[in-house]
Amino acid sequence: MSSPTDKDQTMKTQGEDSSAFGTPELRTHFIRNRIREDVAAGRNDGRVITRFPPEPNGFLHIGHAKSICINFGMADEFGGSTNLRFDDTNPEREEALYYERIMEDVRWLGFDWQALHHASDYFEQLYGFACELIERGLAYVDSLSAEQMREYRGTLTEPGRASPDRDRAIAESLELFKRMRAGEFSDGSYTLRAKIDMSAANINLRDPILYRIRKIPHHRTGDRWCVYPTYDFAHGISDAIEGITHSLCTLEFEDHRPLYDWLLDHISIDCHPQQIEFARGNIDFTVLSKRRLKRLVTEGHVDGWDDPRMPTLAGLRRRGYPPLAIRRFWESVGVSKSESIIPMIVLENAVRDELNERAPRSMAVLRPLKIVLSNFPADETRWLEVPLHPQREEMGTRRIAITREIYIEQDDFMLDPPGKFFRLKPGGEVRLRNAFIIRCDEVVTAADGSVDHLVCSFDPDTMSGLPGASRKVKGTIHWVSASHGKRATVRLYDRLFSVANPTADRDTDFIEHLNPQSLETIDDAVIEPDLAAQPSGHQVQFERTGYFAVDPDSTPEQPLLNRTVSLRDSWAKIAQS
Ligand code: ATP
Ligand code: MG
């Protein structure tokens, strides 16, 4: 729909009025300060070793990128290193495919790990530490069912009760634990629990479960194991085995820290990493949870994990988000202990800033309206040499063809516009970007009364480079030669959800808040022909329209481009009105 009074819909390409492409200053935050103090005090011999520990049960999303940036970023900054560790202790939820994709996504963000580990590599060691706890009288095999255990656990206001098995003899627990491992018992019949304090105010310390029986093969260890450690047991010990100095994680683990510390204090291992928690990154108009994202995929609401509407790193990559924009975004957001929801527009602005700086310019007409230039020779092609980037001469030039027939956007013409419409109208003039001024002499209508095409004349003296080029008209619009332009499919993406916080209301399934207009596919856009041959991932600014990226499914015969982000934020206007 044409908006009739928007003088800024005419040619004012993003970037032409913005000055420096600054790099944001590194802001200090409590984790940076903590680590700086540790290094200054010579703790851990001044070393900084962090880890990023994804569970391979889905693709990474933009929230994980925050954790990746913090873990790898802190280690880089202090000359340390970071391990990638797959936290694969839950065989029922994990799949082999996810390992590869997670590694690809971490690399894409620009980080490389010092060592690649799997919690499952430590199953034997972890089992040994569990036996050590039993031998020290600090763990016991319990036969309470899950339901009984819930009953015995107590509440925030009431202490828990001891399981009848709490005082089981050490030798008996050891024997039972061995038999659990040997597969003699069915799932759920026994667990191994730490013996800490059933009346602890922190419920995580009320004899937490360390091991469960799960007769499910693991994609790395096959059927060698049928007892699997819990996250709490495996995580801290894995950190210590790897010599991690700072275990940086999200706030939901704050209440688990006493257990993390208790376990490391009671087994014979020298290393005791410090767990430091920070607030999760949340962004509005999307969901950041692998479980929910998986539902979108399996129920077919999106076209796979890498659908460009998804907040997964694979989706954002396909959409054309530069990894550097994601890193700068999280750096600018900072690190704190208080939860907040960051507006999507902040991320989008980071993407615009990055692409404005380096995306070559091009012209594309999404909804074509044909113009016949009556005074342009029918068999002539005039080649124009135009800059690839308005501020970056070093990027060079491209050649574009102008011919008698061209396309402009349907929106850039109005038959009967109100006052402040500066684009094309009957009898009116407009400048064609990079070319000359044209005047609309005749509107040719189709049988149904709709506009079929326009007959215009151009003013040859106003060609860029000639003295008349300085003649001013109010509007400048983009265009593509009808004979040289190439047909392309263009996908315009919008917010995946139509409400800012799709999971706020517990009584409504978040699926109901999906934005039915999140994808619009335009099949007959016209692009500059050179673009058709560009490889997947190539990024471009279609002047006046937005930033686009070539999709992996694009071919030179059938180009396919995804809109990364519009030039301006259309939601801000909606919010204000
Ligand atoms: P999800 O809820 O999406 O499944 P998760 O926390 O279960 O996330 P993991 O694979 O266990 O996913 O996460 C690996 C690391 O990434 C953890 O240290 C976790 O704290 C961190 N992380 C996950 N989501 C976010 C987020 N939104 N912001 C910052 N860090 C996150
Ligand atoms: Mg998790």
Coordinates of C-alpha atoms and ligand atoms in Angstrom, one line a residue:
M1 CA 0.0 0.0 0.0
S2 CA 1.3 3.4 -0.9
S3 CA 1.5 5.9 1.9
P4 CA 0.7 9.2 0.3
T5 CA 2.5 11.7 2.4
D6 CA 5.8 10.1 3.2
K7 CA 8.4 12.2 1.7
D8 CA 11.0 10.0 3.1
Q9 CA 9.8 7.1 1.0
T10 CA 11.6 8.7 -1.9
M11 CA 15.2 8.1 -2.3
K12 CA 17.1 8.5 0.9
T13 CA 19.1 5.4 1.3
Q14 CA 20.0 4.3 4.7
G15 CA 23.6 5.2 5.4
E16 CA 23.8 8.4 3.4
D17 CA 23.1 10.5 6.4
S18 CA 24.7 8.3 9.1
S19 CA 28.3 9.1 9.8
A20 CA 30.8 6.8 11.5
F21 CA 30.3 3.1 11.7
G22 CA 31.6 2.9 15.2
T23 CA 32.6 -0.2 17.2
P24 CA 30.8 -0.1 20.5
E25 CA 33.2 0.4 23.5
L26 CA 33.6 -2.6 25.7
R27 CA 31.5 -2.0 28.7
T28 CA 32.6 -3.4 32.0
H29 CA 30.4 -5.8 34.0
F30 CA 30.6 -7.8 37.1
I31 CA 31.9 -11.0 35.4
R32 CA 34.7 -9.0 33.6
N33 CA 35.5 -7.4 37.0
R34 CA 35.5 -10.7 38.9
I35 CA 37.8 -12.3 36.4
R36 CA 40.1 -9.3 36.3
E37 CA 40.4 -9.5 40.1
D38 CA 41.2 -13.2 40.0
V39 CA 43.8 -12.7 37.3
A40 CA 45.4 -9.8 39.2
A41 CA 45.4 -11.8 42.4
G42 CA 47.1 -14.7 40.6
R43 CA 44.3 -17.2 41.3
N44 CA 44.4 -20.3 39.2
D45 CA 48.0 -19.2 38.3
G46 CA 46.3 -16.3 36.4
R47 CA 44.7 -18.7 33.9
V48 CA 41.1 -18.2 32.6
I49 CA 39.5 -21.3 31.2
T50 CA 35.8 -21.3 30.4
R51 CA 33.4 -23.7 28.7
F52 CA 30.2 -23.5 26.7
P53 CA 28.1 -26.5 27.6
P54 CA 25.1 -27.0 25.3
E55 CA 22.8 -30.0 25.6
P56 CA 22.6 -31.5 22.1
N57 CA 18.8 -31.6 22.1
G58 CA 18.1 -28.8 19.6
F59 CA 19.7 -26.0 17.6
L60 CA 21.3 -23.1 19.3
H61 CA 19.4 -19.9 19.4
I62 CA 20.3 -16.2 19.8
G63 CA 20.1 -16.6 23.6
H64 CA 22.8 -19.3 23.5
A65 CA 24.8 -16.8 21.5
K66 CA 24.9 -14.6 24.6
S67 CA 26.4 -17.4 26.6
I68 CA 28.8 -18.2 23.8
C69 CA 29.9 -14.5 23.6
I70 CA 30.4 -14.3 27.3
N71 CA 32.3 -17.6 27.8
F72 CA 34.5 -17.3 24.7
G73 CA 34.7 -13.5 25.0
M74 CA 36.0 -13.5 28.6
A75 CA 38.6 -16.2 27.9
D76 CA 39.8 -14.4 24.8
E77 CA 40.0 -11.1 26.6
F78 CA 42.2 -12.6 29.4
G79 CA 44.4 -14.8 27.1
G80 CA 42.7 -17.9 28.2
S81 CA 40.8 -20.6 26.4
T82 CA 37.3 -22.1 26.1
N83 CA 36.1 -25.7 25.8
L84 CA 33.0 -26.8 23.9
R85 CA 31.4 -29.5 26.0
F86 CA 28.3 -31.4 25.0
D87 CA 26.3 -31.9 28.1
D88 CA 24.9 -35.2 26.8
T89 CA 23.7 -36.9 30.0
N90 CA 20.0 -37.2 28.9
P91 CA 19.9 -39.9 26.1
E92 CA 16.2 -39.7 25.7
R93 CA 16.2 -36.1 24.5
E94 CA 19.4 -35.9 22.4
E95 CA 20.2 -36.6 18.8
A96 CA 23.4 -37.1 16.8
L97 CA 22.4 -34.4 14.3
Y98 CA 22.5 -31.7 16.9
Y99 CA 26.2 -32.1 17.7
E100 CA 27.2 -31.1 14.2
R101 CA 24.9 -28.2 13.9
I102 CA 25.9 -26.8 17.3
M103 CA 29.6 -26.9 16.3
E104 CA 28.8 -25.2 13.0
D105 CA 26.9 -22.5 14.7
V106 CA 29.6 -21.8 17.3
R107 CA 32.2 -21.5 14.5
W108 CA 29.9 -19.3 12.5
L109 CA 29.7 -16.9 15.3
G110 CA 33.5 -16.7 15.0
F111 CA 34.6 -18.7 18.0
D112 CA 36.9 -21.7 18.2
W113 CA 37.2 -24.0 21.1
Q114 CA 40.5 -25.2 22.6
A115 CA 39.1 -28.7 23.2
L116 CA 36.0 -30.5 22.4
H117 CA 34.5 -32.7 25.2
H118 CA 31.4 -34.6 26.0
A119 CA 30.1 -35.2 29.5
S120 CA 29.5 -38.7 28.2
D121 CA 33.3 -39.1 28.0
Y122 CA 33.4 -38.8 31.7
F123 CA 30.8 -41.4 32.5
E124 CA 33.4 -43.8 34.0
Q125 CA 35.0 -41.1 36.1
L126 CA 31.7 -39.8 37.2
Y127 CA 30.7 -43.3 38.3
G128 CA 33.9 -43.5 40.3
F129 CA 33.2 -40.2 42.1
A130 CA 29.7 -41.5 42.9
C131 CA 31.2 -44.6 44.5
E132 CA 33.6 -42.4 46.4
L133 CA 30.7 -40.4 47.9
I134 CA 28.9 -43.7 48.9
E135 CA 32.1 -44.9 50.5
R136 CA 32.3 -41.7 52.5
G137 CA 28.8 -42.2 53.7
L138 CA 27.7 -39.2 51.6
A139 CA 25.4 -40.9 49.1
Y140 CA 23.0 -43.8 49.3
V141 CA 20.8 -45.9 47.0
D142 CA 17.2 -45.1 47.5
S143 CA 14.1 -47.0 46.5
L144 CA 11.5 -44.3 46.8
S145 CA 9.5 -43.7 43.7
A146 CA 9.5 -40.4 42.0
E147 CA 6.1 -39.6 43.5
Q148 CA 7.2 -40.6 47.0
M149 CA 10.3 -38.6 46.7
R150 CA 8.2 -35.5 45.9
E151 CA 6.2 -36.1 49.0
Y152 CA 9.3 -36.5 51.2
R153 CA 11.0 -33.5 49.8
G154 CA 8.9 -31.0 51.7
T155 CA 8.2 -27.5 50.5
L156 CA 9.7 -24.0 50.7
T157 CA 8.1 -23.6 54.1
E158 CA 8.3 -27.2 55.5
P159 CA 11.5 -29.3 55.8
G160 CA 11.7 -32.6 54.0
R161 CA 11.6 -36.1 55.6
A162 CA 14.3 -38.7 55.5
S163 CA 13.8 -41.6 53.2
P164 CA 13.7 -45.0 55.0
D165 CA 16.8 -45.9 52.9
R166 CA 18.8 -42.9 54.0
D167 CA 20.7 -44.9 56.6
R168 CA 21.3 -47.9 54.3
A169 CA 24.7 -49.4 55.0
I170 CA 27.5 -48.2 52.9
A171 CA 28.4 -51.7 51.6
E172 CA 24.8 -52.3 50.7
S173 CA 24.5 -49.1 48.8
L174 CA 27.7 -49.8 47.0
E175 CA 26.5 -53.3 46.0
L176 CA 23.1 -51.9 44.9
F177 CA 24.8 -49.2 42.8
K178 CA 26.9 -51.8 41.1
R179 CA 23.8 -53.8 40.3
M180 CA 22.0 -50.7 39.0
R181 CA 24.9 -50.2 36.6
A182 CA 24.8 -53.9 35.7
G183 CA 21.2 -53.5 34.5
E184 CA 19.6 -55.7 37.1
F185 CA 16.9 -53.2 38.0
S186 CA 14.2 -51.5 36.0
D187 CA 13.9 -47.8 35.3
G188 CA 12.8 -45.8 38.3
S189 CA 13.2 -48.7 40.8
Y190 CA 16.3 -47.1 42.5
T191 CA 18.2 -43.8 42.4
L192 CA 21.5 -42.7 43.9
R193 CA 21.1 -39.7 46.2
A194 CA 23.5 -37.4 47.9
K195 CA 23.2 -37.4 51.7
I196 CA 23.2 -33.7 52.5
D197 CA 20.4 -32.2 54.5
M198 CA 16.6 -32.9 54.3
S199 CA 15.8 -29.7 56.1
A200 CA 18.1 -27.4 54.1
A201 CA 16.3 -24.1 53.1
N202 CA 17.6 -24.7 49.6
I203 CA 15.6 -27.6 48.3
N204 CA 18.4 -28.6 45.9
L205 CA 20.3 -29.7 49.0
R206 CA 17.6 -32.0 50.2
D207 CA 19.4 -35.2 49.2
P208 CA 19.4 -34.5 45.4
I209 CA 19.4 -37.3 42.9
L210 CA 22.8 -38.1 41.4
Y211 CA 22.0 -41.1 39.2
R212 CA 18.9 -42.5 37.6
I213 CA 18.3 -45.8 35.8
R214 CA 17.5 -45.3 32.2
K215 CA 17.5 -48.3 29.9
I216 CA 17.9 -46.2 26.8
P217 CA 20.9 -46.4 24.5
H218 CA 23.1 -43.3 24.3
H219 CA 24.2 -42.2 20.9
R220 CA 27.8 -42.0 22.0
T221 CA 28.1 -44.8 24.6
G222 CA 25.6 -47.1 23.0
D223 CA 24.2 -49.5 25.6
R224 CA 27.3 -49.5 27.8
W225 CA 25.4 -47.6 30.4
C226 CA 21.9 -47.8 31.9
V227 CA 22.6 -45.4 34.8
Y228 CA 23.0 -41.8 33.9
P229 CA 24.2 -38.9 36.0
T230 CA 22.0 -35.9 36.6
Y231 CA 22.9 -32.5 35.3
D232 CA 23.9 -31.3 38.8
F233 CA 26.2 -34.2 39.4
A234 CA 27.8 -34.2 36.0
H235 CA 28.2 -30.6 35.4
G236 CA 30.4 -29.3 38.2
I237 CA 32.6 -32.4 38.1
S238 CA 33.0 -32.2 34.3
D239 CA 34.1 -28.5 34.9
A240 CA 36.6 -29.7 37.4
I241 CA 37.9 -32.5 35.3
E242 CA 38.6 -30.0 32.5
G243 CA 40.3 -27.5 34.8
I244 CA 37.7 -24.8 34.1
T245 CA 38.4 -21.7 36.2
H246 CA 35.1 -19.8 35.7
S247 CA 31.9 -21.7 35.0
L248 CA 29.7 -18.9 33.6
C249 CA 26.0 -19.8 33.4
T250 CA 22.5 -18.4 33.6
L251 CA 20.7 -17.4 36.7
E252 CA 18.5 -20.4 37.0
F253 CA 21.6 -22.2 38.3
E254 CA 22.2 -19.8 41.1
D255 CA 20.2 -22.1 43.5
H256 CA 22.3 -25.0 42.3
R257 CA 25.6 -23.4 43.2
P258 CA 25.6 -24.7 46.8
L259 CA 25.2 -28.2 45.4
Y260 CA 27.9 -27.6 42.8
D261 CA 30.3 -26.5 45.6
W262 CA 29.2 -29.3 48.0
L263 CA 30.0 -32.0 45.4
L264 CA 33.4 -30.6 44.6
D265 CA 34.2 -30.2 48.3
H266 CA 33.4 -33.9 48.9
I267 CA 35.2 -35.7 46.2
S268 CA 38.9 -36.1 45.6
I269 CA 39.5 -33.7 42.8
D270 CA 41.9 -30.7 43.1
C271 CA 40.2 -28.2 40.9
H272 CA 37.2 -26.1 42.2
P273 CA 35.9 -23.8 39.4
Q274 CA 33.8 -20.8 40.4
Q275 CA 30.3 -20.8 39.1
I276 CA 29.1 -17.3 38.2
E277 CA 25.6 -16.6 37.1
F278 CA 24.2 -14.0 34.7
A279 CA 20.7 -13.2 33.4
R280 CA 19.4 -15.0 30.4
G281 CA 19.1 -13.0 27.3
N282 CA 15.4 -12.6 26.3
I283 CA 14.1 -10.9 23.2
D284 CA 10.5 -9.9 22.5
F285 CA 8.3 -11.2 19.7
T286 CA 10.0 -14.6 19.8
V287 CA 10.6 -17.6 22.0
L288 CA 14.0 -18.7 23.2
S289 CA 13.7 -22.2 24.4
K290 CA 14.7 -25.3 22.5
R291 CA 11.7 -27.2 23.7
R292 CA 9.3 -24.6 22.2
L293 CA 11.3 -24.1 19.1
K294 CA 11.3 -27.8 18.6
R295 CA 7.5 -27.7 18.7
L296 CA 7.4 -25.1 16.0
V297 CA 9.5 -27.4 13.8
T298 CA 7.8 -30.7 14.5
E299 CA 4.3 -29.3 14.2
G300 CA 5.2 -27.6 11.0
H301 CA 4.6 -24.0 12.0
V302 CA 7.9 -23.1 10.4
D303 CA 10.0 -24.7 7.7
G304 CA 12.6 -26.4 9.8
W305 CA 15.1 -25.3 12.4
D306 CA 16.8 -23.0 9.9
D307 CA 13.6 -21.2 8.8
P308 CA 14.6 -17.6 8.6
R309 CA 11.9 -16.6 11.0
M310 CA 13.4 -18.7 13.7
P311 CA 15.6 -17.2 16.4
T312 CA 18.0 -20.1 15.9
L313 CA 21.5 -19.2 14.8
A314 CA 20.9 -21.4 11.7
G315 CA 17.7 -19.4 10.9
L316 CA 19.3 -16.0 11.5
R317 CA 22.2 -17.0 9.3
R318 CA 19.9 -18.0 6.5
R319 CA 18.1 -14.8 6.9
G320 CA 21.3 -12.9 6.5
Y321 CA 22.1 -11.7 10.0
P322 CA 25.9 -11.2 10.2
P323 CA 27.6 -13.0 13.1
L324 CA 29.4 -9.8 14.0
A325 CA 26.1 -8.0 14.4
I326 CA 25.0 -10.7 16.9
R327 CA 28.2 -10.3 18.8
R328 CA 28.0 -6.6 18.9
F329 CA 24.4 -6.8 20.0
W330 CA 25.2 -8.9 23.0
E331 CA 28.2 -6.8 23.8
S332 CA 26.0 -3.6 23.7
V333 CA 23.3 -5.2 25.9
G334 CA 25.9 -6.0 28.5
V335 CA 25.9 -8.6 31.3
S336 CA 23.9 -8.3 34.5
K337 CA 22.0 -10.2 37.1
S338 CA 18.6 -8.8 36.3
E339 CA 16.3 -10.3 33.9
S340 CA 15.0 -8.2 31.1
I341 CA 13.4 -8.5 27.7
I342 CA 15.3 -6.8 25.0
P343 CA 13.3 -5.3 22.1
M344 CA 13.8 -7.1 18.8
I345 CA 14.4 -3.7 17.2
V346 CA 17.7 -3.4 19.2
L347 CA 18.9 -6.6 17.5
E348 CA 17.6 -5.4 14.1
N349 CA 19.4 -2.1 14.5
A350 CA 22.6 -3.9 15.2
V351 CA 22.0 -5.9 12.0
R352 CA 21.3 -2.7 10.0
D353 CA 24.4 -1.0 11.3
E354 CA 26.5 -3.9 10.3
L355 CA 25.0 -4.3 6.9
N356 CA 24.9 -0.6 6.1
E357 CA 28.6 -0.6 6.5
R358 CA 29.3 -3.5 4.2
A359 CA 26.4 -4.6 2.0
P360 CA 26.8 -3.5 -1.6
R361 CA 23.9 -1.6 -3.1
S362 CA 21.6 -2.9 -5.8
M363 CA 18.2 -2.1 -7.1
A364 CA 15.2 -4.4 -7.1
V365 CA 11.6 -3.9 -7.9
L366 CA 9.4 -6.1 -5.8
R367 CA 6.0 -5.3 -7.3
P368 CA 6.7 -4.2 -10.9
L369 CA 4.9 -1.5 -12.9
K370 CA 6.1 -1.1 -16.4
I371 CA 7.2 2.2 -17.8
V372 CA 7.9 2.8 -21.5
L373 CA 10.3 5.7 -22.1
S374 CA 8.9 7.1 -25.3
N375 CA 11.9 9.1 -26.3
F376 CA 14.4 6.3 -25.6
P377 CA 15.5 4.3 -28.7
A378 CA 13.9 0.8 -28.7
D379 CA 17.1 -1.1 -29.5
E380 CA 19.5 0.8 -27.3
T381 CA 21.0 -0.3 -24.0
R382 CA 22.9 2.4 -22.1
W383 CA 25.3 1.2 -19.5
L384 CA 25.7 3.2 -16.3
E385 CA 28.6 2.8 -14.0
V386 CA 27.4 3.3 -10.5
P387 CA 29.0 2.9 -7.0
L388 CA 28.4 -0.3 -5.1
H389 CA 28.3 1.7 -1.9
P390 CA 27.6 5.4 -1.5
Q391 CA 30.3 6.0 1.1
R392 CA 32.8 3.4 0.3
E393 CA 34.5 4.1 -2.9
E394 CA 37.0 1.3 -2.4
M395 CA 34.1 -1.2 -2.9
G396 CA 34.1 -0.2 -6.6
T397 CA 31.3 0.1 -9.1
R398 CA 28.8 -2.0 -10.9
R399 CA 27.3 -1.6 -14.4
I400 CA 23.6 -1.3 -14.8
A401 CA 21.6 -1.2 -18.0
I402 CA 18.9 1.3 -18.8
T403 CA 16.6 0.6 -21.7
R404 CA 13.3 1.8 -23.2
E405 CA 11.2 -0.4 -20.9
I406 CA 11.9 -0.3 -17.2
Y407 CA 10.1 -1.3 -14.1
I408 CA 9.3 0.8 -11.0
E409 CA 7.5 -0.2 -7.9
Q410 CA 3.7 0.0 -8.1
D411 CA 3.8 2.0 -4.9
D412 CA 5.9 4.7 -6.5
F413 CA 3.0 5.7 -8.7
M414 CA -0.4 7.1 -7.7
L415 CA -3.1 8.1 -10.2
D416 CA -4.7 10.6 -7.9
P417 CA -2.4 11.4 -5.0
P418 CA -3.0 13.8 -2.2
G419 CA -0.7 16.8 -1.7
K420 CA 2.6 15.7 -0.4
F421 CA 3.2 12.8 -2.8
F422 CA 6.7 13.2 -4.3
R423 CA 6.9 10.1 -6.4
L424 CA 5.4 9.6 -9.8
K425 CA 1.9 10.9 -10.7
P426 CA 0.2 11.8 -14.0
G427 CA 2.1 14.8 -15.5
G428 CA 4.6 14.7 -12.6
E429 CA 8.3 14.3 -12.5
V430 CA 10.6 12.0 -10.6
R431 CA 14.3 11.2 -10.7
L432 CA 15.3 7.6 -11.5
R433 CA 18.1 6.7 -9.1
N434 CA 21.5 6.8 -10.9
A435 CA 19.9 8.0 -14.1
F436 CA 17.7 10.9 -15.2
I437 CA 14.4 12.7 -14.6
I438 CA 11.3 11.3 -16.2
R439 CA 7.9 12.7 -16.6
C440 CA 4.7 10.7 -16.7
D441 CA 2.9 11.6 -20.0
E442 CA 0.3 8.9 -20.2
V443 CA -1.4 6.2 -18.1
V444 CA -2.4 3.2 -20.1
T445 CA -5.1 1.2 -18.4
A446 CA -6.1 -2.4 -18.8
A447 CA -9.6 -3.5 -19.7
D448 CA -10.6 -3.8 -16.0
G449 CA -9.5 -0.2 -15.4
S450 CA -6.3 -1.0 -13.5
V451 CA -3.1 0.7 -14.5
D452 CA -1.3 -1.5 -17.1
H453 CA 1.8 0.7 -17.8
L454 CA 2.9 4.3 -18.0
V455 CA 4.3 6.1 -20.9
C456 CA 7.0 8.6 -19.8
S457 CA 9.6 10.8 -21.4
F458 CA 13.0 11.3 -20.0
D459 CA 15.0 14.5 -19.9
P460 CA 18.5 13.6 -21.4
D461 CA 20.1 16.7 -19.9
T462 CA 19.5 15.5 -16.4
M463 CA 21.7 12.3 -16.7
S464 CA 24.0 11.9 -13.8
G465 CA 27.3 13.5 -14.8
L466 CA 25.8 16.2 -17.1
P467 CA 25.3 19.8 -16.1
G468 CA 21.5 19.3 -16.0
A469 CA 22.0 16.6 -13.4
S470 CA 21.7 19.1 -10.7
R471 CA 18.1 20.0 -11.7
K472 CA 16.0 19.1 -8.6
V473 CA 12.8 17.2 -8.4
K474 CA 11.4 16.2 -5.0
G475 CA 11.5 12.4 -5.4
T476 CA 14.0 9.8 -6.5
I477 CA 12.9 6.2 -7.1
H478 CA 14.6 3.0 -7.9
W479 CA 14.0 1.0 -11.1
V480 CA 15.3 -2.0 -13.1
S481 CA 15.6 -2.5 -16.8
A482 CA 12.7 -4.7 -18.1
S483 CA 14.9 -6.5 -20.6
H484 CA 18.0 -6.9 -18.5
G485 CA 16.4 -7.4 -15.1
K486 CA 16.0 -10.9 -13.9
R487 CA 12.8 -12.4 -12.3
A488 CA 13.4 -13.5 -8.7
T489 CA 11.5 -14.8 -5.7
V490 CA 11.7 -12.6 -2.7
R491 CA 10.7 -13.7 0.8
L492 CA 9.7 -10.9 3.2
Y493 CA 9.8 -11.9 6.8
D494 CA 8.0 -10.3 9.7
R495 CA 7.8 -11.1 13.4
L496 CA 7.2 -14.8 14.1
F497 CA 4.7 -13.8 16.9
S498 CA 2.2 -11.0 16.9
V499 CA 2.6 -10.3 20.6
A500 CA 5.7 -9.1 22.4
N501 CA 5.7 -11.9 25.0
P502 CA 4.1 -15.0 23.5
T503 CA 4.6 -17.1 26.7
A504 CA 3.4 -14.5 29.2
D505 CA 0.0 -16.0 29.6
R506 CA 0.2 -19.5 31.0
D507 CA -3.4 -20.3 30.0
T508 CA -2.8 -19.7 26.3
D509 CA -0.7 -21.9 24.2
F510 CA 2.1 -19.7 22.7
I511 CA 1.3 -21.3 19.3
E512 CA -1.9 -19.2 19.2
H513 CA 0.2 -16.1 19.1
L514 CA 2.0 -17.0 15.9
N515 CA 1.8 -14.1 13.4
P516 CA -0.1 -15.3 10.4
Q517 CA 1.7 -12.7 8.3
S518 CA 5.2 -13.7 9.2
L519 CA 6.0 -14.7 5.7
E520 CA 5.1 -13.1 2.4
T521 CA 6.5 -14.6 -0.8
I522 CA 6.8 -12.4 -3.9
D523 CA 7.4 -14.5 -7.0
D524 CA 7.8 -11.8 -9.7
A525 CA 10.3 -9.4 -8.3
V526 CA 12.8 -8.0 -10.7
I527 CA 16.5 -7.8 -9.7
E528 CA 19.7 -6.6 -11.3
P529 CA 20.9 -9.6 -13.3
D530 CA 24.4 -9.9 -11.8
L531 CA 22.8 -10.7 -8.5
A532 CA 21.3 -14.0 -9.8
A533 CA 24.7 -15.5 -10.0
Q534 CA 25.7 -14.6 -6.4
P535 CA 26.4 -17.5 -4.0
S536 CA 24.2 -18.4 -1.1
G537 CA 24.6 -16.0 1.8
H538 CA 25.6 -13.0 -0.4
Q539 CA 24.2 -9.9 1.1
V540 CA 22.9 -6.8 -0.5
Q541 CA 21.0 -3.6 0.2
F542 CA 18.1 -3.1 -2.2
E543 CA 18.0 0.6 -2.2
R544 CA 14.9 2.0 -0.5
T545 CA 13.7 -1.5 0.3
G546 CA 15.9 -3.3 2.8
Y547 CA 18.8 -5.7 3.2
F548 CA 18.5 -9.1 1.6
A549 CA 20.5 -12.3 1.5
V550 CA 20.7 -15.0 -1.2
D551 CA 19.0 -18.2 0.1
P552 CA 20.8 -21.5 -0.1
D553 CA 18.1 -22.8 -2.4
S554 CA 18.7 -20.0 -4.9
T555 CA 19.9 -20.9 -8.4
P556 CA 21.0 -18.6 -11.2
E557 CA 17.8 -19.6 -13.1
Q558 CA 15.5 -19.1 -10.2
P559 CA 17.1 -16.6 -7.8
L560 CA 15.7 -16.6 -4.2
L561 CA 16.4 -13.9 -1.7
N562 CA 15.4 -13.4 1.9
R563 CA 14.8 -10.1 3.4
T564 CA 17.1 -9.8 6.4
V565 CA 15.6 -6.6 7.7
S566 CA 13.9 -3.5 6.3
L567 CA 15.8 -0.3 6.1
R568 CA 13.7 1.3 8.8
D569 CA 11.7 -0.1 11.6
S570 CA 8.1 -0.3 10.6
W571 CA 7.0 -1.6 14.0
A572 CA 8.1 1.6 15.7
K573 CA 5.6 3.6 13.7
I574 CA 2.8 1.1 14.6
A575 CA 3.7 1.3 18.3
Q576 CA 3.5 5.1 18.2
S577 CA 0.2 5.4 16.5
Ligands
ATP1 P1 16.8 -24.0 26.3 O1 15.8 -23.6 27.4 O2 16.7 -23.2 25.1 O3 16.8 -25.5 26.0 P2 19.0 -24.5 27.9 O4 19.6 -23.7 29.0 O5 18.3 -25.7 28.3 O6 18.2 -23.7 26.9 P3 21.5 -25.6 27.1 O7 21.9 -26.3 25.9 O8 21.5 -26.3 28.4 O9 20.1 -25.0 26.9 O10 22.4 -24.3 27.3 C1 23.8 -24.2 27.1 C2 24.2 -22.9 27.8 O11 23.6 -21.8 27.2 C3 23.8 -22.9 29.3 O12 25.0 -22.5 30.0 C4 22.7 -21.9 29.4 O13 22.8 -21.2 30.6 C5 23.0 -21.0 28.2 N1 21.8 -20.3 27.7 C6 20.7 -21.0 27.3 N2 19.7 -20.1 27.0 C7 20.3 -18.8 27.2 C8 19.8 -17.5 27.1 N3 18.6 -17.2 26.6 N4 20.6 -16.5 27.4 C9 21.9 -16.8 27.8 N5 22.4 -18.0 28.0 C10 21.6 -19.0 27.7
MG2 MG 19.6 -27.1 29.6

